[in-house]
Amino acid sequence: DTEVTQTPKHLVMGMTNKKSLKCEQHMGHRAMYWYKQKAKKPPELMFVYSYEKLSINESVPSRFSPECPNSSLLNLHLHALQPEDSALYLCASSQEVYTGELFFGEGSRLTVL
Amino acid sequence: GQSLEQPSEVTAVEGAIVQINCTYQTSGFYGLSWYQQHDGGAPTFLSYNGLDGLEETGRFSSFLSRSDSYGYLLLQELQMKDSASYFCAVRANTGFQKLVFGTGTRLLVSP
């Protein structure tokens, strides 16, 4: 299994809602990532987990809250988002953080109304 | 911080060869990766250069010159399905290692 699976594929939420994005991989990878991508822009790193511990938070607003329940799962909890947070949220994994080869999921397309 | 520059768009015809350049400025450089992303799809890994020189994988090759802070992706025998966005990405160490993506190059292949 060489897939990173993300759910939901599409999400529409209001600014007062609470929702979560989920990501799963079964490749035995020990590093997992959240990236945010706006249309026609490169992916921007948000968070990095290494061995289930948060190792990088790229100064992301607290309305985004990551969670890594175990080595296969990564969640992104969303609360009180703004319309400008609408984007494609990409999860990725890699063997370790010391690699240039990341495996990406198809992404969750988020629209904040 | 890091900055990676790529041409915004490149056009070519089927069967041709195209080169996508990437220049970077970063501290703690470890290597340069290339990713392909079709519209609506996920980025997929193409190649990684940790050392100077050329890496070849089928129709795609990637080159790195650390002294020039420069790399390129070479696509040969272009096919229509190669129309996509291509991103270089630097593995850098600014306290913690992370992968930072370049601005991206949109490749349009025409018949």
mmCIF file with all atom_site columns, C-alpha atoms in Angstrom:
data_model
loop_
_atom_site.group_PDB
_atom_site.id
_atom_site.type_symbol
_atom_site.label_atom_id
_atom_site.label_alt_id
_atom_site.label_comp_id
_atom_site.label_asym_id
_atom_site.label_entity_id
_atom_site.label_seq_id
_atom_site.pdbx_PDB_ins_code
_atom_site.Cartn_x
_atom_site.Cartn_y
_atom_site.Cartn_z
_atom_site.occupancy
_atom_site.B_iso_or_equiv
_atom_site.pdbx_formal_charge
_atom_site.auth_seq_id
_atom_site.auth_comp_id
_atom_site.auth_asym_id
_atom_site.auth_atom_id
_atom_site.pdbx_PDB_model_num
ATOM 1   C CA . ASP A 1 1   ? 0.000   0.000  0.000   1.00 0.00 ? 1   ASP A CA 1
ATOM 2   C CA . THR A 1 2   ? 1.696   3.177  -1.208  1.00 0.00 ? 2   THR A CA 1
ATOM 3   C CA . GLU A 1 3   ? -1.192  5.536  -0.665  1.00 0.00 ? 3   GLU A CA 1
ATOM 4   C CA . VAL A 1 4   ? -1.920  8.459  1.565   1.00 0.00 ? 4   VAL A CA 1
ATOM 5   C CA . THR A 1 5   ? -5.664  8.699  2.046   1.00 0.00 ? 5   THR A CA 1
ATOM 6   C CA . GLN A 1 6   ? -7.372  11.955 2.963   1.00 0.00 ? 6   GLN A CA 1
ATOM 7   C CA . THR A 1 7   ? -10.975 12.540 3.993   1.00 0.00 ? 7   THR A CA 1
ATOM 8   C CA . PRO A 1 8   ? -13.143 14.338 3.241   1.00 0.00 ? 8   PRO A CA 1
ATOM 9   C CA . LYS A 1 9   ? -12.258 15.243 -0.349  1.00 0.00 ? 9   LYS A CA 1
ATOM 10  C CA . HIS A 1 10  ? -14.427 18.356 -0.162  1.00 0.00 ? 10  HIS A CA 1
ATOM 11  C CA . LEU A 1 11  ? -15.592 20.345 2.840   1.00 0.00 ? 11  LEU A CA 1
ATOM 12  C CA . VAL A 1 12  ? -17.712 23.458 3.105   1.00 0.00 ? 12  VAL A CA 1
ATOM 13  C CA . MET A 1 13  ? -17.940 25.105 6.496   1.00 0.00 ? 13  MET A CA 1
ATOM 14  C CA . GLY A 1 14  ? -19.095 28.303 8.095   1.00 0.00 ? 14  GLY A CA 1
ATOM 15  C CA . MET A 1 15  ? -16.832 30.514 10.122  1.00 0.00 ? 15  MET A CA 1
ATOM 16  C CA . THR A 1 16  ? -18.307 29.272 13.398  1.00 0.00 ? 16  THR A CA 1
ATOM 17  C CA . ASN A 1 17  ? -18.100 25.567 12.604  1.00 0.00 ? 17  ASN A CA 1
ATOM 18  C CA . LYS A 1 18  ? -15.694 22.991 13.949  1.00 0.00 ? 18  LYS A CA 1
ATOM 19  C CA . LYS A 1 19  ? -14.542 20.304 11.540  1.00 0.00 ? 19  LYS A CA 1
ATOM 20  C CA . SER A 1 20  ? -11.616 17.947 11.099  1.00 0.00 ? 20  SER A CA 1
ATOM 21  C CA . LEU A 1 21  ? -9.543  16.735 8.185   1.00 0.00 ? 21  LEU A CA 1
ATOM 22  C CA . LYS A 1 22  ? -8.172  13.221 8.386   1.00 0.00 ? 22  LYS A CA 1
ATOM 23  C CA . CYS A 1 23  ? -5.137  11.561 6.828   1.00 0.00 ? 23  CYS A CA 1
ATOM 24  C CA . GLU A 1 24  ? -3.989  7.959  6.928   1.00 0.00 ? 24  GLU A CA 1
ATOM 25  C CA . GLN A 1 25  ? -0.968  6.068  5.631   1.00 0.00 ? 25  GLN A CA 1
ATOM 26  C CA . HIS A 1 26  ? 0.081   2.444  6.021   1.00 0.00 ? 26  HIS A CA 1
ATOM 27  C CA . MET A 1 27  ? 3.580   2.627  4.589   1.00 0.00 ? 27  MET A CA 1
ATOM 28  C CA . GLY A 1 28  ? 5.277   2.627  7.978   1.00 0.00 ? 28  GLY A CA 1
ATOM 29  C CA . HIS A 1 29  ? 6.390   6.212  7.470   1.00 0.00 ? 29  HIS A CA 1
ATOM 30  C CA . ARG A 1 30  ? 7.501   8.053  10.599  1.00 0.00 ? 30  ARG A CA 1
ATOM 31  C CA . ALA A 1 31  ? 7.072   11.611 9.322   1.00 0.00 ? 31  ALA A CA 1
ATOM 32  C CA . MET A 1 32  ? 3.768   13.217 8.395   1.00 0.00 ? 32  MET A CA 1
ATOM 33  C CA . TYR A 1 33  ? 2.986   16.693 7.113   1.00 0.00 ? 33  TYR A CA 1
ATOM 34  C CA . TRP A 1 34  ? 0.226   19.178 6.491   1.00 0.00 ? 34  TRP A CA 1
ATOM 35  C CA . TYR A 1 35  ? 0.603   21.562 3.563   1.00 0.00 ? 35  TYR A CA 1
ATOM 36  C CA . LYS A 1 36  ? -1.793  24.257 2.384   1.00 0.00 ? 36  LYS A CA 1
ATOM 37  C CA . GLN A 1 37  ? -2.096  25.062 -1.307  1.00 0.00 ? 37  GLN A CA 1
ATOM 38  C CA . LYS A 1 38  ? -3.899  27.974 -2.926  1.00 0.00 ? 38  LYS A CA 1
ATOM 39  C CA . ALA A 1 39  ? -4.792  27.926 -6.610  1.00 0.00 ? 39  ALA A CA 1
ATOM 40  C CA . LYS A 1 40  ? -1.773  28.248 -8.908  1.00 0.00 ? 40  LYS A CA 1
ATOM 41  C CA . LYS A 1 41  ? 0.583   28.457 -5.917  1.00 0.00 ? 41  LYS A CA 1
ATOM 42  C CA . PRO A 1 42  ? 3.078   26.005 -4.438  1.00 0.00 ? 42  PRO A CA 1
ATOM 43  C CA . PRO A 1 43  ? 2.247   23.931 -1.370  1.00 0.00 ? 43  PRO A CA 1
ATOM 44  C CA . GLU A 1 44  ? 3.086   25.802 1.831   1.00 0.00 ? 44  GLU A CA 1
ATOM 45  C CA . LEU A 1 45  ? 4.263   23.836 4.828   1.00 0.00 ? 45  LEU A CA 1
ATOM 46  C CA . MET A 1 46  ? 2.074   24.082 7.921   1.00 0.00 ? 46  MET A CA 1
ATOM 47  C CA . PHE A 1 47  ? 3.092   21.308 10.300  1.00 0.00 ? 47  PHE A CA 1
ATOM 48  C CA . VAL A 1 48  ? 5.553   18.439 10.507  1.00 0.00 ? 48  VAL A CA 1
ATOM 49  C CA . TYR A 1 49  ? 5.260   15.429 12.792  1.00 0.00 ? 49  TYR A CA 1
ATOM 50  C CA . SER A 1 50  ? 8.196   13.118 13.356  1.00 0.00 ? 50  SER A CA 1
ATOM 51  C CA . TYR A 1 51  ? 7.648   9.935  15.346  1.00 0.00 ? 51  TYR A CA 1
ATOM 52  C CA . GLU A 1 52  ? 4.233   11.256 16.373  1.00 0.00 ? 52  GLU A CA 1
ATOM 53  C CA . LYS A 1 53  ? 5.687   14.418 17.884  1.00 0.00 ? 53  LYS A CA 1
ATOM 54  C CA . LEU A 1 54  ? 5.154   17.883 16.458  1.00 0.00 ? 54  LEU A CA 1
ATOM 55  C CA . SER A 1 55  ? 8.542   19.085 15.246  1.00 0.00 ? 55  SER A CA 1
ATOM 56  C CA . ILE A 1 56  ? 7.608   22.056 13.055  1.00 0.00 ? 56  ILE A CA 1
ATOM 57  C CA . ASN A 1 57  ? 4.778   24.567 13.306  1.00 0.00 ? 57  ASN A CA 1
ATOM 58  C CA . GLU A 1 58  ? 5.231   27.210 10.624  1.00 0.00 ? 58  GLU A CA 1
ATOM 59  C CA . SER A 1 59  ? 3.588   29.940 12.705  1.00 0.00 ? 59  SER A CA 1
ATOM 60  C CA . VAL A 1 60  ? 0.151   28.650 11.770  1.00 0.00 ? 60  VAL A CA 1
ATOM 61  C CA . PRO A 1 61  ? -2.820  30.420 13.434  1.00 0.00 ? 61  PRO A CA 1
ATOM 62  C CA . SER A 1 62  ? -4.273  28.550 16.390  1.00 0.00 ? 62  SER A CA 1
ATOM 63  C CA . ARG A 1 63  ? -7.568  28.051 14.569  1.00 0.00 ? 63  ARG A CA 1
ATOM 64  C CA . PHE A 1 64  ? -5.697  25.151 12.916  1.00 0.00 ? 64  PHE A CA 1
ATOM 65  C CA . SER A 1 65  ? -4.860  22.429 15.414  1.00 0.00 ? 65  SER A CA 1
ATOM 66  C CA . PRO A 1 66  ? -2.951  19.311 14.326  1.00 0.00 ? 66  PRO A CA 1
ATOM 67  C CA . GLU A 1 67  ? -3.089  15.968 16.046  1.00 0.00 ? 67  GLU A CA 1
ATOM 68  C CA . CYS A 1 68  ? -1.190  12.730 15.470  1.00 0.00 ? 68  CYS A CA 1
ATOM 69  C CA . PRO A 1 69  ? -3.024  9.950  17.370  1.00 0.00 ? 69  PRO A CA 1
ATOM 70  C CA . ASN A 1 70  ? -0.621  7.267  16.134  1.00 0.00 ? 70  ASN A CA 1
ATOM 71  C CA . SER A 1 71  ? 2.037   6.696  13.513  1.00 0.00 ? 71  SER A CA 1
ATOM 72  C CA . SER A 1 72  ? -0.527  6.065  10.758  1.00 0.00 ? 72  SER A CA 1
ATOM 73  C CA . LEU A 1 73  ? -2.979  8.876  11.392  1.00 0.00 ? 73  LEU A CA 1
ATOM 74  C CA . LEU A 1 74  ? -2.844  12.636 11.179  1.00 0.00 ? 74  LEU A CA 1
ATOM 75  C CA . ASN A 1 75  ? -5.714  15.001 11.833  1.00 0.00 ? 75  ASN A CA 1
ATOM 76  C CA . LEU A 1 76  ? -6.169  18.711 11.319  1.00 0.00 ? 76  LEU A CA 1
ATOM 77  C CA . HIS A 1 77  ? -8.842  20.255 13.518  1.00 0.00 ? 77  HIS A CA 1
ATOM 78  C CA . LEU A 1 78  ? -10.443 23.410 12.180  1.00 0.00 ? 78  LEU A CA 1
ATOM 79  C CA . HIS A 1 79  ? -12.269 26.012 14.252  1.00 0.00 ? 79  HIS A CA 1
ATOM 80  C CA . ALA A 1 80  ? -13.412 29.555 13.589  1.00 0.00 ? 80  ALA A CA 1
ATOM 81  C CA . LEU A 1 81  ? -11.819 29.685 10.172  1.00 0.00 ? 81  LEU A CA 1
ATOM 82  C CA . GLN A 1 82  ? -11.815 32.691 7.863   1.00 0.00 ? 82  GLN A CA 1
ATOM 83  C CA . PRO A 1 83  ? -12.798 32.775 4.175   1.00 0.00 ? 83  PRO A CA 1
ATOM 84  C CA . GLU A 1 84  ? -9.128  33.297 3.277   1.00 0.00 ? 84  GLU A CA 1
ATOM 85  C CA . ASP A 1 85  ? -8.421  29.833 4.740   1.00 0.00 ? 85  ASP A CA 1
ATOM 86  C CA . SER A 1 86  ? -10.227 28.306 1.781   1.00 0.00 ? 86  SER A CA 1
ATOM 87  C CA . ALA A 1 87  ? -7.625  26.162 0.020   1.00 0.00 ? 87  ALA A CA 1
ATOM 88  C CA . LEU A 1 88  ? -6.525  22.630 -0.772  1.00 0.00 ? 88  LEU A CA 1
ATOM 89  C CA . TYR A 1 89  ? -5.078  20.978 2.320   1.00 0.00 ? 89  TYR A CA 1
ATOM 90  C CA . LEU A 1 90  ? -2.540  18.318 1.480   1.00 0.00 ? 90  LEU A CA 1
ATOM 91  C CA . CYS A 1 91  ? -1.312  15.609 3.789   1.00 0.00 ? 91  CYS A CA 1
ATOM 92  C CA . ALA A 1 92  ? 1.991   13.903 3.068   1.00 0.00 ? 92  ALA A CA 1
ATOM 93  C CA . SER A 1 93  ? 4.206   11.277 4.623   1.00 0.00 ? 93  SER A CA 1
ATOM 94  C CA . SER A 1 94  ? 7.811   10.152 4.299   1.00 0.00 ? 94  SER A CA 1
ATOM 95  C CA . GLN A 1 95  ? 10.094  7.493  5.746   1.00 0.00 ? 95  GLN A CA 1
ATOM 96  C CA . GLU A 1 96  ? 11.807  10.094 7.911   1.00 0.00 ? 96  GLU A CA 1
ATOM 97  C CA . VAL A 1 97  ? 12.020  13.870 7.902   1.00 0.00 ? 97  VAL A CA 1
ATOM 98  C CA . TYR A 1 98  ? 15.510  13.596 6.386   1.00 0.00 ? 98  TYR A CA 1
ATOM 99  C CA . THR A 1 99  ? 14.284  12.960 2.842   1.00 0.00 ? 99  THR A CA 1
ATOM 100 C CA . GLY A 1 100 ? 13.259  14.813 -0.265  1.00 0.00 ? 100 GLY A CA 1
ATOM 101 C CA . GLU A 1 101 ? 10.667  12.176 -1.199  1.00 0.00 ? 101 GLU A CA 1
ATOM 102 C CA . LEU A 1 102 ? 7.222   12.852 0.161   1.00 0.00 ? 102 LEU A CA 1
ATOM 103 C CA . PHE A 1 103 ? 4.085   10.891 -0.654  1.00 0.00 ? 103 PHE A CA 1
ATOM 104 C CA . PHE A 1 104 ? 1.065   13.159 -0.928  1.00 0.00 ? 104 PHE A CA 1
ATOM 105 C CA . GLY A 1 105 ? -2.623  12.476 -0.563  1.00 0.00 ? 105 GLY A CA 1
ATOM 106 C CA . GLU A 1 106 ? -5.146  13.879 -3.046  1.00 0.00 ? 106 GLU A CA 1
ATOM 107 C CA . GLY A 1 107 ? -6.028  16.641 -0.630  1.00 0.00 ? 107 GLY A CA 1
ATOM 108 C CA . SER A 1 108 ? -9.120  18.022 1.060   1.00 0.00 ? 108 SER A CA 1
ATOM 109 C CA . ARG A 1 109 ? -10.586 21.025 -0.699  1.00 0.00 ? 109 ARG A CA 1
ATOM 110 C CA . LEU A 1 110 ? -11.900 23.378 1.950   1.00 0.00 ? 110 LEU A CA 1
ATOM 111 C CA . THR A 1 111 ? -14.317 26.236 1.369   1.00 0.00 ? 111 THR A CA 1
ATOM 112 C CA . VAL A 1 112 ? -15.053 28.595 4.240   1.00 0.00 ? 112 VAL A CA 1
ATOM 113 C CA . LEU A 1 113 ? -18.206 30.676 3.820   1.00 0.00 ? 113 LEU A CA 1
ATOM 114 C CA . GLY B 2 1   ? 14.539  32.035 4.951   1.00 0.00 ? 1   GLY B CA 1
ATOM 115 C CA . GLN B 2 2   ? 14.446  30.228 1.657   1.00 0.00 ? 2   GLN B CA 1
ATOM 116 C CA . SER B 2 3   ? 13.569  31.335 -1.848  1.00 0.00 ? 3   SER B CA 1
ATOM 117 C CA . LEU B 2 4   ? 13.262  29.207 -4.960  1.00 0.00 ? 4   LEU B CA 1
ATOM 118 C CA . GLU B 2 5   ? 12.645  30.685 -8.387  1.00 0.00 ? 5   GLU B CA 1
ATOM 119 C CA . GLN B 2 6   ? 11.280  28.920 -11.451 1.00 0.00 ? 6   GLN B CA 1
ATOM 120 C CA . PRO B 2 7   ? 9.888   30.156 -14.761 1.00 0.00 ? 7   PRO B CA 1
ATOM 121 C CA . SER B 2 8   ? 6.133   30.526 -14.453 1.00 0.00 ? 8   SER B CA 1
ATOM 122 C CA . GLU B 2 9   ? 5.263   28.801 -17.726 1.00 0.00 ? 9   GLU B CA 1
ATOM 123 C CA . VAL B 2 10  ? 6.941   26.765 -20.440 1.00 0.00 ? 10  VAL B CA 1
ATOM 124 C CA . THR B 2 11  ? 5.364   25.573 -23.686 1.00 0.00 ? 11  THR B CA 1
ATOM 125 C CA . ALA B 2 12  ? 6.561   22.809 -25.983 1.00 0.00 ? 12  ALA B CA 1
ATOM 126 C CA . VAL B 2 13  ? 5.306   20.335 -28.570 1.00 0.00 ? 13  VAL B CA 1
ATOM 127 C CA . GLU B 2 14  ? 4.978   16.585 -28.336 1.00 0.00 ? 14  GLU B CA 1
ATOM 128 C CA . GLY B 2 15  ? 8.251   14.766 -28.816 1.00 0.00 ? 15  GLY B CA 1
ATOM 129 C CA . ALA B 2 16  ? 10.348  17.776 -27.880 1.00 0.00 ? 16  ALA B CA 1
ATOM 130 C CA . ILE B 2 17  ? 12.786  18.237 -24.983 1.00 0.00 ? 17  ILE B CA 1
ATOM 131 C CA . VAL B 2 18  ? 12.194  20.872 -22.333 1.00 0.00 ? 18  VAL B CA 1
ATOM 132 C CA . GLN B 2 19  ? 14.291  22.094 -19.414 1.00 0.00 ? 19  GLN B CA 1
ATOM 133 C CA . ILE B 2 20  ? 12.782  23.663 -16.289 1.00 0.00 ? 20  ILE B CA 1
ATOM 134 C CA . ASN B 2 21  ? 15.248  25.648 -14.221 1.00 0.00 ? 21  ASN B CA 1
ATOM 135 C CA . CYS B 2 22  ? 15.287  26.265 -10.485 1.00 0.00 ? 22  CYS B CA 1
ATOM 136 C CA . THR B 2 23  ? 17.533  28.676 -8.614  1.00 0.00 ? 23  THR B CA 1
ATOM 137 C CA . TYR B 2 24  ? 17.479  28.722 -4.870  1.00 0.00 ? 24  TYR B CA 1
ATOM 138 C CA . GLN B 2 25  ? 18.720  30.611 -1.852  1.00 0.00 ? 25  GLN B CA 1
ATOM 139 C CA . THR B 2 26  ? 18.639  28.782 1.423   1.00 0.00 ? 26  THR B CA 1
ATOM 140 C CA . SER B 2 27  ? 20.625  28.009 4.522   1.00 0.00 ? 27  SER B CA 1
ATOM 141 C CA . GLY B 2 28  ? 21.530  24.464 5.459   1.00 0.00 ? 28  GLY B CA 1
ATOM 142 C CA . PHE B 2 29  ? 20.932  22.985 1.999   1.00 0.00 ? 29  PHE B CA 1
ATOM 143 C CA . TYR B 2 30  ? 20.661  19.209 1.815   1.00 0.00 ? 30  TYR B CA 1
ATOM 144 C CA . GLY B 2 31  ? 19.131  18.454 -1.554  1.00 0.00 ? 31  GLY B CA 1
ATOM 145 C CA . LEU B 2 32  ? 16.753  19.361 -4.377  1.00 0.00 ? 32  LEU B CA 1
ATOM 146 C CA . SER B 2 33  ? 13.597  17.446 -5.277  1.00 0.00 ? 33  SER B CA 1
ATOM 147 C CA . TRP B 2 34  ? 11.202  17.712 -8.186  1.00 0.00 ? 34  TRP B CA 1
ATOM 148 C CA . TYR B 2 35  ? 7.462   17.115 -8.083  1.00 0.00 ? 35  TYR B CA 1
ATOM 149 C CA . GLN B 2 36  ? 4.770   16.948 -10.753 1.00 0.00 ? 36  GLN B CA 1
ATOM 150 C CA . GLN B 2 37  ? 1.214   18.053 -10.115 1.00 0.00 ? 37  GLN B CA 1
ATOM 151 C CA . HIS B 2 38  ? -1.649  17.703 -12.567 1.00 0.00 ? 38  HIS B CA 1
ATOM 152 C CA . ASP B 2 39  ? -4.612  20.049 -12.190 1.00 0.00 ? 39  ASP B CA 1
ATOM 153 C CA . GLY B 2 40  ? -6.793  18.797 -9.350  1.00 0.00 ? 40  GLY B CA 1
ATOM 154 C CA . GLY B 2 41  ? -4.255  16.150 -8.382  1.00 0.00 ? 41  GLY B CA 1
ATOM 155 C CA . ALA B 2 42  ? -1.668  15.508 -5.732  1.00 0.00 ? 42  ALA B CA 1
ATOM 156 C CA . PRO B 2 43  ? 1.992   16.404 -6.113  1.00 0.00 ? 43  PRO B CA 1
ATOM 157 C CA . THR B 2 44  ? 3.953   13.282 -7.066  1.00 0.00 ? 44  THR B CA 1
ATOM 158 C CA . PHE B 2 45  ? 7.662   12.822 -6.502  1.00 0.00 ? 45  PHE B CA 1
ATOM 159 C CA . LEU B 2 46  ? 9.871   12.698 -9.599  1.00 0.00 ? 46  LEU B CA 1
ATOM 160 C CA . SER B 2 47  ? 13.486  12.880 -8.470  1.00 0.00 ? 47  SER B CA 1
ATOM 161 C CA . TYR B 2 48  ? 15.947  13.946 -5.806  1.00 0.00 ? 48  TYR B CA 1
ATOM 162 C CA . ASN B 2 49  ? 19.505  15.283 -6.106  1.00 0.00 ? 49  ASN B CA 1
ATOM 163 C CA . GLY B 2 50  ? 21.604  15.301 -2.952  1.00 0.00 ? 50  GLY B CA 1
ATOM 164 C CA . LEU B 2 51  ? 24.913  15.603 -4.778  1.00 0.00 ? 51  LEU B CA 1
ATOM 165 C CA . ASP B 2 52  ? 26.061  17.538 -7.831  1.00 0.00 ? 52  ASP B CA 1
ATOM 166 C CA . GLY B 2 53  ? 25.400  15.947 -11.166 1.00 0.00 ? 53  GLY B CA 1
ATOM 167 C CA . LEU B 2 54  ? 22.727  14.345 -13.249 1.00 0.00 ? 54  LEU B CA 1
ATOM 168 C CA . GLU B 2 55  ? 20.142  11.803 -12.104 1.00 0.00 ? 55  GLU B CA 1
ATOM 169 C CA . GLU B 2 56  ? 18.217  9.980  -14.822 1.00 0.00 ? 56  GLU B CA 1
ATOM 170 C CA . THR B 2 57  ? 14.865  8.265  -14.419 1.00 0.00 ? 57  THR B CA 1
ATOM 171 C CA . GLY B 2 58  ? 13.370  7.211  -17.714 1.00 0.00 ? 58  GLY B CA 1
ATOM 172 C CA . ARG B 2 59  ? 12.352  10.236 -19.781 1.00 0.00 ? 59  ARG B CA 1
ATOM 173 C CA . PHE B 2 60  ? 13.079  12.581 -16.872 1.00 0.00 ? 60  PHE B CA 1
ATOM 174 C CA . SER B 2 61  ? 16.502  13.734 -15.682 1.00 0.00 ? 61  SER B CA 1
ATOM 175 C CA . SER B 2 62  ? 17.415  16.154 -12.934 1.00 0.00 ? 62  SER B CA 1
ATOM 176 C CA . PHE B 2 63  ? 20.617  18.111 -12.445 1.00 0.00 ? 63  PHE B CA 1
ATOM 177 C CA . LEU B 2 64  ? 22.106  19.908 -9.476  1.00 0.00 ? 64  LEU B CA 1
ATOM 178 C CA . SER B 2 65  ? 24.991  22.340 -9.071  1.00 0.00 ? 65  SER B CA 1
ATOM 179 C CA . ARG B 2 66  ? 25.405  23.185 -5.401  1.00 0.00 ? 66  ARG B CA 1
ATOM 180 C CA . SER B 2 67  ? 28.088  25.776 -6.081  1.00 0.00 ? 67  SER B CA 1
ATOM 181 C CA . ASP B 2 68  ? 25.691  27.660 -8.383  1.00 0.00 ? 68  ASP B CA 1
ATOM 182 C CA . SER B 2 69  ? 22.585  27.060 -6.207  1.00 0.00 ? 69  SER B CA 1
ATOM 183 C CA . TYR B 2 70  ? 20.923  25.831 -9.368  1.00 0.00 ? 70  TYR B CA 1
ATOM 184 C CA . GLY B 2 71  ? 19.169  22.801 -10.675 1.00 0.00 ? 71  GLY B CA 1
ATOM 185 C CA . TYR B 2 72  ? 16.992  21.767 -13.569 1.00 0.00 ? 72  TYR B CA 1
ATOM 186 C CA . LEU B 2 73  ? 14.508  19.124 -14.619 1.00 0.00 ? 73  LEU B CA 1
ATOM 187 C CA . LEU B 2 74  ? 14.878  17.810 -18.160 1.00 0.00 ? 74  LEU B CA 1
ATOM 188 C CA . LEU B 2 75  ? 11.891  16.172 -19.801 1.00 0.00 ? 75  LEU B CA 1
ATOM 189 C CA . GLN B 2 76  ? 12.510  14.260 -23.030 1.00 0.00 ? 76  GLN B CA 1
ATOM 190 C CA . GLU B 2 77  ? 10.142  12.842 -25.648 1.00 0.00 ? 77  GLU B CA 1
ATOM 191 C CA . LEU B 2 78  ? 7.365   15.025 -24.325 1.00 0.00 ? 78  LEU B CA 1
ATOM 192 C CA . GLN B 2 79  ? 3.864   13.590 -24.231 1.00 0.00 ? 79  GLN B CA 1
ATOM 193 C CA . MET B 2 80  ? 0.541   15.350 -23.816 1.00 0.00 ? 80  MET B CA 1
ATOM 194 C CA . LYS B 2 81  ? 0.196   13.777 -20.366 1.00 0.00 ? 81  LYS B CA 1
ATOM 195 C CA . ASP B 2 82  ? 3.301   15.696 -19.260 1.00 0.00 ? 82  ASP B CA 1
ATOM 196 C CA . SER B 2 83  ? 1.211   18.893 -19.230 1.00 0.00 ? 83  SER B CA 1
ATOM 197 C CA . ALA B 2 84  ? 1.217   19.732 -15.534 1.00 0.00 ? 84  ALA B CA 1
ATOM 198 C CA . SER B 2 85  ? 2.837   21.985 -12.960 1.00 0.00 ? 85  SER B CA 1
ATOM 199 C CA . TYR B 2 86  ? 6.373   21.150 -11.895 1.00 0.00 ? 86  TYR B CA 1
ATOM 200 C CA . PHE B 2 87  ? 7.804   22.227 -8.566  1.00 0.00 ? 87  PHE B CA 1
ATOM 201 C CA . CYS B 2 88  ? 11.365  22.140 -7.340  1.00 0.00 ? 88  CYS B CA 1
ATOM 202 C CA . ALA B 2 89  ? 11.671  21.747 -3.588  1.00 0.00 ? 89  ALA B CA 1
ATOM 203 C CA . VAL B 2 90  ? 14.622  22.299 -1.308  1.00 0.00 ? 90  VAL B CA 1
ATOM 204 C CA . ARG B 2 91  ? 15.371  20.152 1.694   1.00 0.00 ? 91  ARG B CA 1
ATOM 205 C CA . ALA B 2 92  ? 16.769  22.676 4.116   1.00 0.00 ? 92  ALA B CA 1
ATOM 206 C CA . ASN B 2 93  ? 17.755  22.713 7.728   1.00 0.00 ? 93  ASN B CA 1
ATOM 207 C CA . THR B 2 94  ? 16.744  25.771 9.669   1.00 0.00 ? 94  THR B CA 1
ATOM 208 C CA . GLY B 2 95  ? 16.793  24.111 13.056  1.00 0.00 ? 95  GLY B CA 1
ATOM 209 C CA . PHE B 2 96  ? 14.580  21.330 11.774  1.00 0.00 ? 96  PHE B CA 1
ATOM 210 C CA . GLN B 2 97  ? 14.669  19.780 8.336   1.00 0.00 ? 97  GLN B CA 1
ATOM 211 C CA . LYS B 2 98  ? 11.801  20.644 6.056   1.00 0.00 ? 98  LYS B CA 1
ATOM 212 C CA . LEU B 2 99  ? 10.871  20.617 2.388   1.00 0.00 ? 99  LEU B CA 1
ATOM 213 C CA . VAL B 2 100 ? 10.093  24.008 0.887   1.00 0.00 ? 100 VAL B CA 1
ATOM 214 C CA . PHE B 2 101 ? 8.564   24.272 -2.577  1.00 0.00 ? 101 PHE B CA 1
ATOM 215 C CA . GLY B 2 102 ? 9.492   26.612 -5.400  1.00 0.00 ? 102 GLY B CA 1
ATOM 216 C CA . THR B 2 103 ? 7.099   28.882 -7.244  1.00 0.00 ? 103 THR B CA 1
ATOM 217 C CA . GLY B 2 104 ? 6.191   26.195 -9.794  1.00 0.00 ? 104 GLY B CA 1
ATOM 218 C CA . THR B 2 105 ? 6.350   25.988 -13.585 1.00 0.00 ? 105 THR B CA 1
ATOM 219 C CA . ARG B 2 106 ? 3.299   25.241 -15.653 1.00 0.00 ? 106 ARG B CA 1
ATOM 220 C CA . LEU B 2 107 ? 4.232   23.082 -18.652 1.00 0.00 ? 107 LEU B CA 1
ATOM 221 C CA . LEU B 2 108 ? 1.888   23.069 -21.617 1.00 0.00 ? 108 LEU B CA 1
ATOM 222 C CA . VAL B 2 109 ? 2.515   20.384 -24.231 1.00 0.00 ? 109 VAL B CA 1
ATOM 223 C CA . SER B 2 110 ? 0.741   20.818 -27.549 1.00 0.00 ? 110 SER B CA 1
ATOM 224 C CA . PRO B 2 111 ? 0.296   18.325 -30.413 1.00 0.00 ? 111 PRO B CA 1
#
